[in-house]
Coordinates of C-alpha atoms in Angstrom, one line a residue:
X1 CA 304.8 72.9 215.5
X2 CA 302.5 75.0 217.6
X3 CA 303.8 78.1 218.7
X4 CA 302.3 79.4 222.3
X5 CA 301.6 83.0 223.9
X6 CA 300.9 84.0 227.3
X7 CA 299.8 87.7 228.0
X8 CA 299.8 89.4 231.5
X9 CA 297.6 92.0 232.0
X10 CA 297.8 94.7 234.8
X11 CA 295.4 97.2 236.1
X12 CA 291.8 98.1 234.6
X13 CA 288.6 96.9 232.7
X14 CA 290.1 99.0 230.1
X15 CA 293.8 97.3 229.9
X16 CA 291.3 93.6 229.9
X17 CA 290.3 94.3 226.6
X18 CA 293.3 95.8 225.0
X19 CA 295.1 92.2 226.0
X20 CA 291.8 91.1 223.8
X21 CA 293.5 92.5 221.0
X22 CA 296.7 91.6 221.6
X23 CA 295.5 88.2 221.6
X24 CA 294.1 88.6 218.6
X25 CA 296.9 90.4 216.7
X26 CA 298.9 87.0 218.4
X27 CA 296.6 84.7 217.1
X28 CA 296.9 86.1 213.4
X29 CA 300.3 85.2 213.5
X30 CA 299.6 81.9 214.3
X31 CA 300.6 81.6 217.8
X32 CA 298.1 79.4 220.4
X33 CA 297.3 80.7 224.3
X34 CA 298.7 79.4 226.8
X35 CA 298.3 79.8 231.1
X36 CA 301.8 78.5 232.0
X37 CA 304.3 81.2 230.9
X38 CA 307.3 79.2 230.8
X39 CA 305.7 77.3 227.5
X40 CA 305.1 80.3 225.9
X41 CA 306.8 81.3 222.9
X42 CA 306.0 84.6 223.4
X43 CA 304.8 86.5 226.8
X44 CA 303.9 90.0 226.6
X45 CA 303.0 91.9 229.6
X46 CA 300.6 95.0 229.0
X47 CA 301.7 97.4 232.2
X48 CA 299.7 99.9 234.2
X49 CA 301.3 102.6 236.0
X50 CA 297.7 104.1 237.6
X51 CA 299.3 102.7 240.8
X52 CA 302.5 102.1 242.4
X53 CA 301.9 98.5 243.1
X54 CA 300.9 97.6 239.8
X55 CA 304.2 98.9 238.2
X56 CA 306.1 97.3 241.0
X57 CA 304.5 93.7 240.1
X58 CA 305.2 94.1 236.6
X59 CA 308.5 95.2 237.5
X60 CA 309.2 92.0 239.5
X61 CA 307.6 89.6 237.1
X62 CA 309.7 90.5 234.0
X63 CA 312.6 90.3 236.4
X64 CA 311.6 86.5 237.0
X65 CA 311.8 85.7 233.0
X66 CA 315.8 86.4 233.0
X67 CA 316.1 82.8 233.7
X68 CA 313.6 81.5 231.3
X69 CA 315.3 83.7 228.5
X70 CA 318.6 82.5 228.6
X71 CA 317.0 78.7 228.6
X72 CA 314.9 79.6 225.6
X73 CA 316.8 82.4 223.3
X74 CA 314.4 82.4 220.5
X75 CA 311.6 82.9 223.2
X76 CA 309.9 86.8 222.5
X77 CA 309.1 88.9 225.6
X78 CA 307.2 92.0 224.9
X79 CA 306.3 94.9 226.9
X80 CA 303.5 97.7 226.2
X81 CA 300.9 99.2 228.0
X82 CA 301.0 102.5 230.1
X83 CA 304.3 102.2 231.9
X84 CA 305.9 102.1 228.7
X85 CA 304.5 105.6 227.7
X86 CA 305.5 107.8 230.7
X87 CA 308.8 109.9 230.0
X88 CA 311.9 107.6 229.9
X89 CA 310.2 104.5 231.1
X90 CA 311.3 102.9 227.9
X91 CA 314.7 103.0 228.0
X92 CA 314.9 102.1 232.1
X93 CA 313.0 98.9 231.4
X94 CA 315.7 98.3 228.3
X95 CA 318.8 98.5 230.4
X96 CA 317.3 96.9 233.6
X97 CA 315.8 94.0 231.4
X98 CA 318.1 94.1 228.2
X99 CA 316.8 90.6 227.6
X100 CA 313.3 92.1 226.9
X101 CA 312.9 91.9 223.1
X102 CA 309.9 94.6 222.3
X103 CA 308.9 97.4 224.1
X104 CA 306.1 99.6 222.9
X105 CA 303.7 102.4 224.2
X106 CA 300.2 102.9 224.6
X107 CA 299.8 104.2 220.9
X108 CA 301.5 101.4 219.0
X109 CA 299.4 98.5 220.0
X110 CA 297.9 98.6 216.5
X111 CA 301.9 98.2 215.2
X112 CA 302.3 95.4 217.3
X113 CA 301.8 92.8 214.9
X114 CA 304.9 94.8 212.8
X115 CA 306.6 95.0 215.9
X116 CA 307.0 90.9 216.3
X117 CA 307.6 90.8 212.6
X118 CA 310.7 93.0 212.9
X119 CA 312.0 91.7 216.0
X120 CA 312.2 88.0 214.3
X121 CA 314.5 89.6 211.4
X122 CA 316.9 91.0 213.8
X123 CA 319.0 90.2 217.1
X124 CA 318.5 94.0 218.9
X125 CA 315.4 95.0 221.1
X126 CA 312.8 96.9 218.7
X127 CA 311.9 99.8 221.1
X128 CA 308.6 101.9 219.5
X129 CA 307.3 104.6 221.6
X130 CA 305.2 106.9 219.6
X131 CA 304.6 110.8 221.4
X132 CA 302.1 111.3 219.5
X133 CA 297.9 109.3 219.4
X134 CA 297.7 108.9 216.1
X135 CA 294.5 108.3 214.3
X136 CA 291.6 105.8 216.2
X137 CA 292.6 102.2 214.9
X138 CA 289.6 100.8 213.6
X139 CA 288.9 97.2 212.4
X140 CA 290.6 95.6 215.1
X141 CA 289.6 91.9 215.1
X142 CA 290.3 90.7 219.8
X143 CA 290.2 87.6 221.0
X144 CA 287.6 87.8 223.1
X145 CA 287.5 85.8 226.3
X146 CA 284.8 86.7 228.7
X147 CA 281.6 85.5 227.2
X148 CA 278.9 86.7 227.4
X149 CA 280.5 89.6 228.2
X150 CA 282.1 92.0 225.7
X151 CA 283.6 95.4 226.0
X152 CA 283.2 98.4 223.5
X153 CA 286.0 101.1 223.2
X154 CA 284.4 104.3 222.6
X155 CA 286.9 107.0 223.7
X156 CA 290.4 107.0 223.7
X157 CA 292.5 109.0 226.5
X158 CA 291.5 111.8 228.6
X159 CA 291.1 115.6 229.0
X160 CA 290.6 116.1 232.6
X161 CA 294.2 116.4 233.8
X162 CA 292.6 115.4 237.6
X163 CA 296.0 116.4 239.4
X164 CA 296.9 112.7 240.6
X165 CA 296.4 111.2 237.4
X166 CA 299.2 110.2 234.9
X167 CA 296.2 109.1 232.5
X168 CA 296.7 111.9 230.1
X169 CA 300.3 111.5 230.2
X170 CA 300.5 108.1 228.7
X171 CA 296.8 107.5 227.0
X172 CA 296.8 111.1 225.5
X173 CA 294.2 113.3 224.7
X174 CA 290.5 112.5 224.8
X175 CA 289.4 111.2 220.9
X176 CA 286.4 109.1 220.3
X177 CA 285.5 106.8 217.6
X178 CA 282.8 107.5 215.7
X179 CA 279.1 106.3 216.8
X180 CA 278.3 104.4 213.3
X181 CA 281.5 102.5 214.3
X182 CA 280.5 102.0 217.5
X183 CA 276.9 100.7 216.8
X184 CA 278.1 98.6 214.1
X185 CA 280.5 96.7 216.5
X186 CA 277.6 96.5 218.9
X187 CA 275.5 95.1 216.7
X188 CA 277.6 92.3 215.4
X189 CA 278.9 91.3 219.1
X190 CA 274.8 90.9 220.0
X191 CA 274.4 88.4 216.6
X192 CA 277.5 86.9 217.6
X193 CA 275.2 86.1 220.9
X194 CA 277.0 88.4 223.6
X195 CA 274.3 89.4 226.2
X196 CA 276.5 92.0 228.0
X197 CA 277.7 95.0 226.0
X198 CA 280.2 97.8 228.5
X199 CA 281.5 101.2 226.6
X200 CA 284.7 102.0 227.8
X201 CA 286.5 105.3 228.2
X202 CA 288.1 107.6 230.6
X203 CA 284.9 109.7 230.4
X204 CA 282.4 108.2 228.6
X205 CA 279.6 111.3 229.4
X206 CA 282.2 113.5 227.2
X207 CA 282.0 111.3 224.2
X208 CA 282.5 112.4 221.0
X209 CA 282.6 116.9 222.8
X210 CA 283.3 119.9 220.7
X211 CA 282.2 117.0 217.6
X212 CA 279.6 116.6 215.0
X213 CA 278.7 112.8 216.5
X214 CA 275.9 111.8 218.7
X215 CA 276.2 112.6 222.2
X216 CA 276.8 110.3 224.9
X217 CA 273.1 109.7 225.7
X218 CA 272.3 109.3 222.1
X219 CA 274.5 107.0 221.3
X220 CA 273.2 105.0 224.5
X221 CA 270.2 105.2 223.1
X222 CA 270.6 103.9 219.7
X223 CA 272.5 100.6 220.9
X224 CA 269.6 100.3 223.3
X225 CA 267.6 99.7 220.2
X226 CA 269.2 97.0 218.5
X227 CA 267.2 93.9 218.6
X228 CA 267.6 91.1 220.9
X229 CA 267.6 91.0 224.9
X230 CA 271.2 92.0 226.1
X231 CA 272.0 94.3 228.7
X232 CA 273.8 97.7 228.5
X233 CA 276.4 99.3 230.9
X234 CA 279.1 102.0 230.5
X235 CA 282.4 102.9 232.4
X236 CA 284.2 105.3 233.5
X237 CA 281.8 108.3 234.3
X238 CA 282.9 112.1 235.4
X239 CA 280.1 113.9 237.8
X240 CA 281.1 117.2 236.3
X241 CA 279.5 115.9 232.6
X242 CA 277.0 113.3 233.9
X243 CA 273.7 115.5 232.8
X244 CA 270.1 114.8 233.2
X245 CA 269.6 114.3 229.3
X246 CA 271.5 110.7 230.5
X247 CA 269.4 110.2 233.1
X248 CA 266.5 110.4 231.3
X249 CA 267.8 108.0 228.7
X250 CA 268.8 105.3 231.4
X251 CA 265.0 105.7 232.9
X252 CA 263.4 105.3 229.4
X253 CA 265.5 101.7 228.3
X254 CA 265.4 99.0 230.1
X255 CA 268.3 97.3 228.4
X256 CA 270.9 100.0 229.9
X257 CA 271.8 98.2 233.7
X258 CA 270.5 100.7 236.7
X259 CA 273.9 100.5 238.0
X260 CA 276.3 103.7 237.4
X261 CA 280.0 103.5 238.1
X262 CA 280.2 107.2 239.2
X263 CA 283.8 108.2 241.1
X264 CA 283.8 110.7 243.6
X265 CA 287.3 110.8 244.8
X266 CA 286.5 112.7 248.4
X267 CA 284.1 114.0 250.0
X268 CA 286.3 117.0 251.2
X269 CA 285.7 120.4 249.0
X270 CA 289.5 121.5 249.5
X271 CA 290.8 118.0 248.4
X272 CA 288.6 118.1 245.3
X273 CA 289.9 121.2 244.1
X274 CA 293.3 120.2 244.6
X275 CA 292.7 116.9 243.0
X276 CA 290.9 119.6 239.9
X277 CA 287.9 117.3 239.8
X278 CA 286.0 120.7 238.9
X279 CA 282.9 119.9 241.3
X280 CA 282.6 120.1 245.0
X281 CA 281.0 117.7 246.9
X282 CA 277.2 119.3 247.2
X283 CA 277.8 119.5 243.3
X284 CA 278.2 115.8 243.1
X285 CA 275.1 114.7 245.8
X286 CA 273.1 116.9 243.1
X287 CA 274.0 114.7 240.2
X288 CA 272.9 111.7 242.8
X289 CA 269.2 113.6 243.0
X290 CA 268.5 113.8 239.4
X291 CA 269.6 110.3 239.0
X292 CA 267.6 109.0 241.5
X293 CA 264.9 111.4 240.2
X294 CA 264.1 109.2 237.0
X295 CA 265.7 106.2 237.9
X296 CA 264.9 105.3 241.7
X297 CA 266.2 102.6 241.8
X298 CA 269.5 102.7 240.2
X299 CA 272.5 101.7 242.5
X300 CA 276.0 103.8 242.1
X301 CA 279.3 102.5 243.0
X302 CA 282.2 104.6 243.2
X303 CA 286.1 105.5 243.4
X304 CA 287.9 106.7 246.7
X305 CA 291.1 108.1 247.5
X306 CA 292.5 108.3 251.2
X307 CA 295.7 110.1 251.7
X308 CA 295.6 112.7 249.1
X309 CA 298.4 115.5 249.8
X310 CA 297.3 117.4 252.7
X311 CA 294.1 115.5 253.4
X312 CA 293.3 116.4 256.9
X313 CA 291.0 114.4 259.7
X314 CA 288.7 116.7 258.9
X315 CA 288.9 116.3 255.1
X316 CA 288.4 112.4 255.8
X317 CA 285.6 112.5 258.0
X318 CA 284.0 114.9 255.3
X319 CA 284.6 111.4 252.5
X320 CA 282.7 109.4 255.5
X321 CA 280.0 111.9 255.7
X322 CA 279.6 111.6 251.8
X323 CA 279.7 107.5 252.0
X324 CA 276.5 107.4 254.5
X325 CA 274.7 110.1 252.3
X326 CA 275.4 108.7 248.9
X327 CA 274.6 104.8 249.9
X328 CA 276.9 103.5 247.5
X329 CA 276.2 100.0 246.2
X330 CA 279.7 99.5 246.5
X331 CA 283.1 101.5 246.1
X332 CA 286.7 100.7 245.0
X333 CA 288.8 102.2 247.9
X334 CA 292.9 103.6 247.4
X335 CA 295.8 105.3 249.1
X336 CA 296.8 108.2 247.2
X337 CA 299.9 106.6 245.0
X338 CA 302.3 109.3 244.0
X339 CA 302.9 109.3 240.3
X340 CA 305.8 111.4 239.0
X341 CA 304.8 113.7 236.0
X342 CA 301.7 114.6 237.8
X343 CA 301.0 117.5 239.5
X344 CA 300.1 116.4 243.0
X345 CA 303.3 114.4 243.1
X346 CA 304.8 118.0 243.2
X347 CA 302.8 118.9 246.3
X348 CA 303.8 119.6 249.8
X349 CA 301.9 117.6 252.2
X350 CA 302.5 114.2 251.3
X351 CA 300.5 112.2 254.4
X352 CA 302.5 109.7 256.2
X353 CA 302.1 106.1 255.5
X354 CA 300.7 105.2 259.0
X355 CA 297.9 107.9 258.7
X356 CA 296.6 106.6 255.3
X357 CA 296.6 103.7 256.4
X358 CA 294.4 104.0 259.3
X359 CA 292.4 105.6 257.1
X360 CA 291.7 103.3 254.3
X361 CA 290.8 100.9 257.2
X362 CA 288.1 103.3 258.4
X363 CA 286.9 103.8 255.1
X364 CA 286.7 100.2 254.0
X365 CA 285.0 99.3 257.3
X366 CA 282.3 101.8 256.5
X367 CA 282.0 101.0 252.9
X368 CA 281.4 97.5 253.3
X369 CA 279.4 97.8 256.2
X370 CA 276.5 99.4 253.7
X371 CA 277.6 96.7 251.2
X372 CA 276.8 94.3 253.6
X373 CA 273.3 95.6 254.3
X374 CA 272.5 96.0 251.1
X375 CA 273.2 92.6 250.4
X376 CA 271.3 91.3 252.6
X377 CA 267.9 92.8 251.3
X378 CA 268.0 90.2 248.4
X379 CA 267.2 87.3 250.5
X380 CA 263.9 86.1 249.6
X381 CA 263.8 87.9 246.3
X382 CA 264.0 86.4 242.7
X383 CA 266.4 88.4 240.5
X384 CA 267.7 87.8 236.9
X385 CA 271.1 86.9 236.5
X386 CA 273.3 86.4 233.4
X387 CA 275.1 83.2 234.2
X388 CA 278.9 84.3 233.2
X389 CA 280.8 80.9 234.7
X390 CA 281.2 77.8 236.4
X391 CA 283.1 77.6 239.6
X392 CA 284.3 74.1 239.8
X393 CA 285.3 74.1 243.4
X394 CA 281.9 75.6 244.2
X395 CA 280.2 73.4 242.0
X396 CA 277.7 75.8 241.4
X397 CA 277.5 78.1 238.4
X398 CA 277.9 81.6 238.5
X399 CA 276.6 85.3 236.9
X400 CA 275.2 89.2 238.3
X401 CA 272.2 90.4 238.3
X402 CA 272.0 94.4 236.7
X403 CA 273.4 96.3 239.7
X404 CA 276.1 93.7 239.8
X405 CA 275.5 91.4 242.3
X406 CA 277.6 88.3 241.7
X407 CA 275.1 85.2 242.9
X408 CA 275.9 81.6 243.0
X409 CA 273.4 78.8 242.2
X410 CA 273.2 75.2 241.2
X411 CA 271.8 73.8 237.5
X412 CA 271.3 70.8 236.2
X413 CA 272.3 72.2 232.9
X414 CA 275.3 74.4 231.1
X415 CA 273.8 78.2 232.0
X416 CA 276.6 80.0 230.9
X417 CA 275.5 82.6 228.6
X418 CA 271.7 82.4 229.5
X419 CA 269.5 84.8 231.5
X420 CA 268.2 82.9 234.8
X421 CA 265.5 83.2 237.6
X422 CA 267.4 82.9 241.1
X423 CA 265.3 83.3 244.3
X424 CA 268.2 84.5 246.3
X425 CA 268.4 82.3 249.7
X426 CA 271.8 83.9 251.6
X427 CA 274.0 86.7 251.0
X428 CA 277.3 86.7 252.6
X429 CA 279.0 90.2 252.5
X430 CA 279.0 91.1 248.8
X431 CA 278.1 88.1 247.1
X432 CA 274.5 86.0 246.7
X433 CA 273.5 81.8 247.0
X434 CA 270.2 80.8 245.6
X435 CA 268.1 78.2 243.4
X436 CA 267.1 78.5 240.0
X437 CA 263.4 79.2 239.5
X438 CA 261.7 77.5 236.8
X439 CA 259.0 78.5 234.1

């Protein structure tokens, strides 16, 4: 009898491929996805507590599976992820949901496959939260499920302590895998024919610091070189370790994307020292210049926060000023979320709801508003674009070109996976329509 699992996954690009290998570790045990919960033998929710909302959501949906439980006893329900790792999380989620059979932190998803194990010999909730990192798990077999895209670990947790941040709280300190580890897995996702390779980590410019390993830009450099055509990208960046030495490397392959994800936070000095980013804003419109320097036309996109303890008009209209300088591609944009444990949840100064979120509007108007116009200088132009999907309500398939423009277009044939031609004919906001070109 097939045996089904279901996996909800909160929050980042980073969290996506962790639920990869939770679907693997799943599908070793013999256990089949699923989309619809409720025919799930087992549903495991990997949390996010970066934000408020997200731990609010996840809150709410394991709330909606007391029903379902007491229908289906032998059903598993398993929670992990970063929610599960800050400071007596654990044992709130076990007496507000003590029909929740597994709960486990950040650094036992590599036990997880023991964890279900256990919890079928027994009727209690196994509850394993280690304090601790632990060594790099290596030899991980996910499930991947976003051809022909894959995602690359290469660091694990983070050393910045950036004051509104419970990152290092619940990931733990910065570690990073070994580059021949790295390459290797590289290598065999390109045979395996995946034509978009992302590095993950907190900070990928501080990979493998204070270390005997390749740098950051080296290590770029040798996955650049494996055979085959596949594009390159990496995520997330700090401005205070992106160097020149990476520029350089990004200007001299053309398999690494000229799109960097590079989060500025504010534009306000005062806000970025509280916040400990450790640059101010000049520092950051520096990095921009040598960027652009060997790489002119590479597109950044970028983090914001509004509402940061003690942000004033003037502080905000200083993150406006840096919007129109920097011409970001794109940016995400956030209210400041107050996340006990860190150190600007302690501050004085918390800004009123109504302000931030006059705010946020202001800044999202202006960030799209360059979006927009930057969009709209692709019409007429043929770009490449790795086809990722078909939209079925579109009818037309769809993929990004290197700076991450998402474009629709019609084909006669299955694209998905290939490198096409599209003379781009309409842009609408942040998104492309155009025709194949053939030959």
């Amino acid at each position: 009898m097939t045996k089904y699992y279901h996996i909800t996954t909160y929050g980042c690009q980073m969290n996506v491929h962790e639920s990869e290998k939770i679907a693997g570790i799943l599908s070793e045990l013999g256990y089949t996805a699923c989309d619809d919960i409720e025919q799930s033998d087992i549903a495991v929710f990997n949390t996010c507590c970066i934000r408020e909302n997200a731990e609010n959501h996840a809150f709410g949906n394991i709330g909606m599976l007391k029903k379902l439980k007491a229908k289906k006893r032998d059903m598993i329900i398993a929670v992990g992820g970063c929610l599960t790792q800050q400071m007596g999380k654990a044992d709130d989620l076990h007496t507000k949901f003590p029909y929740v059979d597994i709960i486990f932190g950040t650094h036992n998803l590599g036990d997880l496959k023991n964890l279900i194990l256990k919890k079928r010999g027994q009727k209690r909730a196994v509850i394993e939260i280690a304090e601790s990192e632990g060594e790099i798990c290596e030899g991980e077999n996910p499930l991947r499920t976003s051809f022909p895209n894959a995602w690359i670990n290469i660091t694990y947790g983070c050393n910045n302590f950036c004051s509104y941040c419970i990152v290092p709280y619940v990931r733990g300190r910065e570690r990073s895998r070994r580059s021949e580890n790295i390459i290797k897995e590289a290598e065999e996702l390109i045979e395996q024919g995946y034509k978009e390779i992302t590095l993950l980590g907190q900070n990928v410019n501080s990979y493998a610091n204070g270390t005997d390993d390749l740098s950051f830009p080296e290590l770029l450099k040798k996955i650049a070189a494996i055979d085959g055509k596949f594009r390159l990208r990496f995520m997330t960046s700090h401005p205070k370790d992106f160097s020149e030495e990476l520029a350089k490397v990004i200007a001299e392959n053309r398999k690494i994307c000229r799109l960097v994800h590079l989060p500025v936070q504010s534009g306000s000095d005062s806000v970025l020292r509280a916040m400990n980013r450790k640059y101010t804003s000049a520092d950051y419109l520096k990095k921009l210049e040598i960027l652009k320097k060997y790489v002119p036309d590479c597109a950044v996109t970028t983090d914001l926060i509004v509402g940061f303890p003690n942000e004033s008009e003037e502080d905000f209209a200083a993150t406006l000023n840096l919007v129109k300088k920097a011409e970001f591609a794109s940016a995400f944009t956030f209210v400041y979320s107050k996340r006990e444990g860190t150190v600007a949840a302690r501050m004085e100064g918390q800004i009123p709801e109504d302000i931030s979120k006059s705010r946020i509007m202001r800044l999202v108007e202006a960030v799209n508003a360059q979006t927009r116009e930057q969009t709209a200088r692709y019409v007429g132009k043929t770009v490449e674009v790795l086809c990722e999907d078909y939209d079925a309500k579109r009818e037309k398939y769809l993929g990004r070109d290197e700076y991450g423009r998402m474009a629709y277009f019609a084909s006669e044939k299955n694209v998905i996976g290939e490198f096409v031609n599209v003379k781009i004919s309409g842009a609408n906001g942040v998104s492309l329509k155009g025709e194949i070109v053939k030959g």
